[in-house]
Short mmCIF file of C-alpha atoms and ligand atoms in Angstrom, two decimals:
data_model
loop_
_atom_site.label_atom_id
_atom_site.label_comp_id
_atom_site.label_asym_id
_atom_site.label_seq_id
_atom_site.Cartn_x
_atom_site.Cartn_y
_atom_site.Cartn_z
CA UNK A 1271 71.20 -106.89 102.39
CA UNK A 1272 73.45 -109.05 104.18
CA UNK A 1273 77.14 -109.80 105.31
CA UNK A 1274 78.87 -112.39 104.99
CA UNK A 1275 82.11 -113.04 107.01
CA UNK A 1276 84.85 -115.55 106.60
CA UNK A 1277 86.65 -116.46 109.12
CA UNK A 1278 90.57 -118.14 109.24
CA UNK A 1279 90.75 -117.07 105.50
CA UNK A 1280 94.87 -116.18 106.71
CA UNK A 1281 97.16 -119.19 108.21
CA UNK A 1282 99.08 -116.54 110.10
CA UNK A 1283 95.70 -115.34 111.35
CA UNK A 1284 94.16 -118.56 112.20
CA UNK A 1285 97.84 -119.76 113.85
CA UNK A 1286 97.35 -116.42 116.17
CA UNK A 1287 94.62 -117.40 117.41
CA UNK A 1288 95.55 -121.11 117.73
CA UNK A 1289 92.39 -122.11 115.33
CA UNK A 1290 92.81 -124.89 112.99
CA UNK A 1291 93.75 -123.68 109.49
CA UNK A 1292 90.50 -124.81 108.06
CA UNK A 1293 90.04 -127.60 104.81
CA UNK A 1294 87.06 -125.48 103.58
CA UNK A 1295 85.83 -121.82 104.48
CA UNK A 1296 84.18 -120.59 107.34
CA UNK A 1297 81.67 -118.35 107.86
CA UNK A 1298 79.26 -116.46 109.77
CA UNK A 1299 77.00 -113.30 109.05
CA UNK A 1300 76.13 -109.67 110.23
CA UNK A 1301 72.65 -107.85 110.11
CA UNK A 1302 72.70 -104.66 108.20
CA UNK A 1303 72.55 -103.04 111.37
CA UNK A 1304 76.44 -103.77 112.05
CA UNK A 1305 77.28 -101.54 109.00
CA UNK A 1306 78.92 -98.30 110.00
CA UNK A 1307 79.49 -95.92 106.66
CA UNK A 1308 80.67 -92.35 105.63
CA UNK A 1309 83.87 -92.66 108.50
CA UNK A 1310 81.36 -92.23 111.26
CA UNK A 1311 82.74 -92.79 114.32
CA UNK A 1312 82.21 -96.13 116.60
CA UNK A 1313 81.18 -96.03 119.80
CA UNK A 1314 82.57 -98.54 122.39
CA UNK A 1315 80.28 -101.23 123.55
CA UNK A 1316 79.62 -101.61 127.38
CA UNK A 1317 79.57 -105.74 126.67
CA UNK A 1318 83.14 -106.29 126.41
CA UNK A 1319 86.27 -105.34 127.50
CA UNK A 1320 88.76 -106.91 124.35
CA UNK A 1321 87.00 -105.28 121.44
CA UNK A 1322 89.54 -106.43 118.23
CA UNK A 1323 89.99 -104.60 114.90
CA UNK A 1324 90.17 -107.10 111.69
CA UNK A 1325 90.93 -105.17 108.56
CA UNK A 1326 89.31 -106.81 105.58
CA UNK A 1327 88.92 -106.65 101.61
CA UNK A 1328 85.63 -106.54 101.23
CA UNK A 1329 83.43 -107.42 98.17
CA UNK A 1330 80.12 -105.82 96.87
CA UNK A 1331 77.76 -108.53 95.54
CA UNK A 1332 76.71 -107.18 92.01
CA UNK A 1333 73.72 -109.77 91.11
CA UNK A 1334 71.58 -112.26 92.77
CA UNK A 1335 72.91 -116.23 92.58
CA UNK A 1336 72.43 -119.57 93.95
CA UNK A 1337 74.90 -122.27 93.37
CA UNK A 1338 77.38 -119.89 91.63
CA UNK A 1339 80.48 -121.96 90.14
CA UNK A 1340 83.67 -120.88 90.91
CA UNK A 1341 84.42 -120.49 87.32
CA UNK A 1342 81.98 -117.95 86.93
CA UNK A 1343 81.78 -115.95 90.08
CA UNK A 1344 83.78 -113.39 88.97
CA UNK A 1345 81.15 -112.08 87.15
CA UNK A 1346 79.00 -111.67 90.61
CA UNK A 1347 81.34 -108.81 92.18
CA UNK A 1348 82.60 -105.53 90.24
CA UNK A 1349 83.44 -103.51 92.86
CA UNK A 1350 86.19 -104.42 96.02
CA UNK A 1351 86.30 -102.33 99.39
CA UNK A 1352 88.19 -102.58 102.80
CA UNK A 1353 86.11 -102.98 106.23
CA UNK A 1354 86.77 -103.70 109.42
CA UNK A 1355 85.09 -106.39 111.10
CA UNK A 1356 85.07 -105.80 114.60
CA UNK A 1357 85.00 -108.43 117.37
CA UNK A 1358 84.80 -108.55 120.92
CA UNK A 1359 87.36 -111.56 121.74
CA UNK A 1360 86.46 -111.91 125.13
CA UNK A 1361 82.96 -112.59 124.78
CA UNK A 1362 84.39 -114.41 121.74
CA UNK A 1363 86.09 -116.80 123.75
CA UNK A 1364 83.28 -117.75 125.81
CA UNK A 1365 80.82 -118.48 123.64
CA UNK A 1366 84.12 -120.63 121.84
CA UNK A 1367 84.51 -122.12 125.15
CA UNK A 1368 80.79 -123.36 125.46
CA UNK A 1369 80.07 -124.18 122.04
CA UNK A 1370 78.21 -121.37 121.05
CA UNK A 1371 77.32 -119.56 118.40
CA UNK A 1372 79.44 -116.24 117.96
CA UNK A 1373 76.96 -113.27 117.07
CA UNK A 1374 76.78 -111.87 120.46
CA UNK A 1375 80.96 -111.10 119.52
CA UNK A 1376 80.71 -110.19 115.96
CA UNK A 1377 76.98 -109.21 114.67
CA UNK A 1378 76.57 -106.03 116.86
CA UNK A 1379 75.60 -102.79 116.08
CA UNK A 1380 78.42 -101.08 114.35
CA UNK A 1381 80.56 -103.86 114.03
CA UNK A 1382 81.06 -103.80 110.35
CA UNK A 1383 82.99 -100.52 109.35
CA UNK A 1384 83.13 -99.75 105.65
CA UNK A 1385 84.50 -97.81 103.37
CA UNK A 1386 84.36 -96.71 100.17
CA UNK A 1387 84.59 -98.96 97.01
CA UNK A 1388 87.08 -99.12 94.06
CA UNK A 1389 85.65 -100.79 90.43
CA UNK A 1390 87.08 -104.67 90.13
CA UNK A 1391 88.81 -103.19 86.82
CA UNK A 1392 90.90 -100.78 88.56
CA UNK A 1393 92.99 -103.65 89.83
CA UNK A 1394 95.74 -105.30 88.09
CA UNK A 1395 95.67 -108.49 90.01
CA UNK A 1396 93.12 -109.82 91.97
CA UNK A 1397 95.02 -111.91 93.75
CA UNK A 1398 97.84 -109.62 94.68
CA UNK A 1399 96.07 -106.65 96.55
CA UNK A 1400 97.73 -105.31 98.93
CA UNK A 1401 96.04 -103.69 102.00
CA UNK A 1402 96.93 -101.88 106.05
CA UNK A 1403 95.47 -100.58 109.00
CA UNK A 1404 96.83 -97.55 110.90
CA UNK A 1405 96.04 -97.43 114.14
CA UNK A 1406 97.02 -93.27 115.48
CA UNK A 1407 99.06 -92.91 112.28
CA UNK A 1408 101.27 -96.32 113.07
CA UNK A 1409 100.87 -99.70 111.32
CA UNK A 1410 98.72 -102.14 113.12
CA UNK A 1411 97.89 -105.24 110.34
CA UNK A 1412 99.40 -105.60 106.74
CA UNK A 1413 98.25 -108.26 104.21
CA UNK A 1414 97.74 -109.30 100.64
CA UNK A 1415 95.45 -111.39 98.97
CA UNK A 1416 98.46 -113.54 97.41
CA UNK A 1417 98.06 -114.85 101.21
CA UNK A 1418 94.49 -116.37 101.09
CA UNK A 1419 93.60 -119.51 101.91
CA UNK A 1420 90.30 -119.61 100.13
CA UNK A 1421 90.07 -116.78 96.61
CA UNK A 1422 87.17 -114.52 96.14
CA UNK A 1423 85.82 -116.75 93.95
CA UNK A 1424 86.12 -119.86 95.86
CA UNK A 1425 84.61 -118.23 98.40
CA UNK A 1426 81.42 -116.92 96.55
CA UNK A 1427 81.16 -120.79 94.59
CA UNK A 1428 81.30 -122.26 98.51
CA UNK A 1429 78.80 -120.06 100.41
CA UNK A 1430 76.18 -120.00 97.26
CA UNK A 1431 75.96 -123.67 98.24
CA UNK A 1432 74.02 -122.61 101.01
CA UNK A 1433 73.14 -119.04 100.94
CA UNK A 1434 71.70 -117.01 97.79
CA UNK A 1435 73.48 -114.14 97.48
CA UNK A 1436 71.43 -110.74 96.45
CA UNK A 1437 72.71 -107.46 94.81
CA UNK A 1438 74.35 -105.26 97.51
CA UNK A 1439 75.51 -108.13 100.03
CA UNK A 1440 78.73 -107.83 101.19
CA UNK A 1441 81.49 -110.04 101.53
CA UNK A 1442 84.17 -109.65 104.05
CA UNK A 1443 86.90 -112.03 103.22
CA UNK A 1444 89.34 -112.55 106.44
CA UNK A 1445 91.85 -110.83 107.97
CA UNK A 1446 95.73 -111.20 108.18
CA UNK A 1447 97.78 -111.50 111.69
CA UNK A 1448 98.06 -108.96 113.89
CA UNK A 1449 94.66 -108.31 115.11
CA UNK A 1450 94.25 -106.61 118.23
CA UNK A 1451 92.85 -104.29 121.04
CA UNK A 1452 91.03 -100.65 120.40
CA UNK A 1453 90.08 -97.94 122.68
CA UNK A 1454 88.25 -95.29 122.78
CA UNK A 1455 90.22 -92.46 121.25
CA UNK A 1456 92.17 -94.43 118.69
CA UNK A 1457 91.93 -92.98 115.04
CA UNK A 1458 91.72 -96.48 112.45
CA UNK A 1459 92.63 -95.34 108.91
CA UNK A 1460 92.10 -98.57 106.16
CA UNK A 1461 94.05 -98.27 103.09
CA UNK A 1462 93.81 -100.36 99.47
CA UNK A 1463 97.49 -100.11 98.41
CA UNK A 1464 97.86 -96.59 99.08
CA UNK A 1465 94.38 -95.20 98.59
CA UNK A 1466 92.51 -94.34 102.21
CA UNK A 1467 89.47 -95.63 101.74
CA UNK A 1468 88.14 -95.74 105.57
CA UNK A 1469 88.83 -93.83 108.62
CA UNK A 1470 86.93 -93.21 111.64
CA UNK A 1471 87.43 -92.60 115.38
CA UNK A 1472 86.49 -95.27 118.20
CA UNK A 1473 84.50 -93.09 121.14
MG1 LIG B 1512 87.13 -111.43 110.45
#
């Protein structure tokens, strides 16, 4: 399987980090090997010293699909999680700085936290789900998908264009403001509405 990230999917998000609120999505990838699951705990990197938490909804790819039109790409996800898609800004920036490609900040080992999944069916409106991150018990980021620059399914009809999606991939689909720092001892607690679905110690 594979991840697929999008990036600036916020305004608020992609203002914080003075990016360009972008005219179509963008995106990058993870291996498999950056999925963390069952709340295990994540263990600090030595490779950077500004490692950033990005709560995300996530979606579970439910069949395989190439060119997938936005009118029917609903029928390509039935279940929607929360993640967290970790990123070390400061090695971010540099590869930003030169032109480079991002992976060595994003694609790492245990950089994709997930959680568990709720069925598609269980929500009223797709495009009004609500989701936080605790960070020690205390808000950290807050968004809805009312807020997204680019839907689920606009998202799934523009990366098919390039990239066939296969049963199990997994979409994470931007986060809002207020992304910043971890350290080791912090306790990150991901809630759908107000279901905890993730939670999981940084070491
Ligand atoms: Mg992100």
């Amino acid at each position: 399987m594979k991840i697929i990230c999008i990036g600036r999917n916020y305004a608020e998000h992609a203002k914080e980090m003075k990016s360009e609120v972008p005219a179509e999505p963008v995106f990058f990838m993870k291996p498999d090997t950056a999925l963390l699951k069952d709340n295990e705990a994540f263990f600090y990197p030595e490779f950077t010293k500004d490692l950033h938490h990005e709560v995300e909804i996530v979606l579970k790819i439910s069949k395989a699909g190439k060119h997938i039109e936005e009118k029917f790409a609903h029928k390509y996800y039935e279940e929607i999680g929360i993640g967290i898609d970790f990123t070390a800004r400061d090695v971010q920036a540099r590869c930003k700085e030169k032109g480079l490609p991002w992976e060595k900040a994003k694609a790492f080992d245990g950089s994709a936290p997930i959680g568990k999944f709720l069925p598609k069916s269980s929500f009223s409106d797709l495009n009004n789900i609500s989701f936080h991150l605790n960070v020690n018990g205390e808000l950290r980021q807050k968004g809805t998908t009312k807020d997204l620059l680019f839907s689920f399914d606009s998202i799934i009809a523009y990366v098919s264009q390039f990239v066939t999606f296969k049963t199990g991939d997994l979409i994470y689909t931007g986060t809002p403001e207020g992304v910043a720092a971890v350290k080791a001892g912090d306790r990150l607690s991901c809630f759908i509405g107000e279901q905890n679905l993730l939670e999981f110690d940084v070491k």
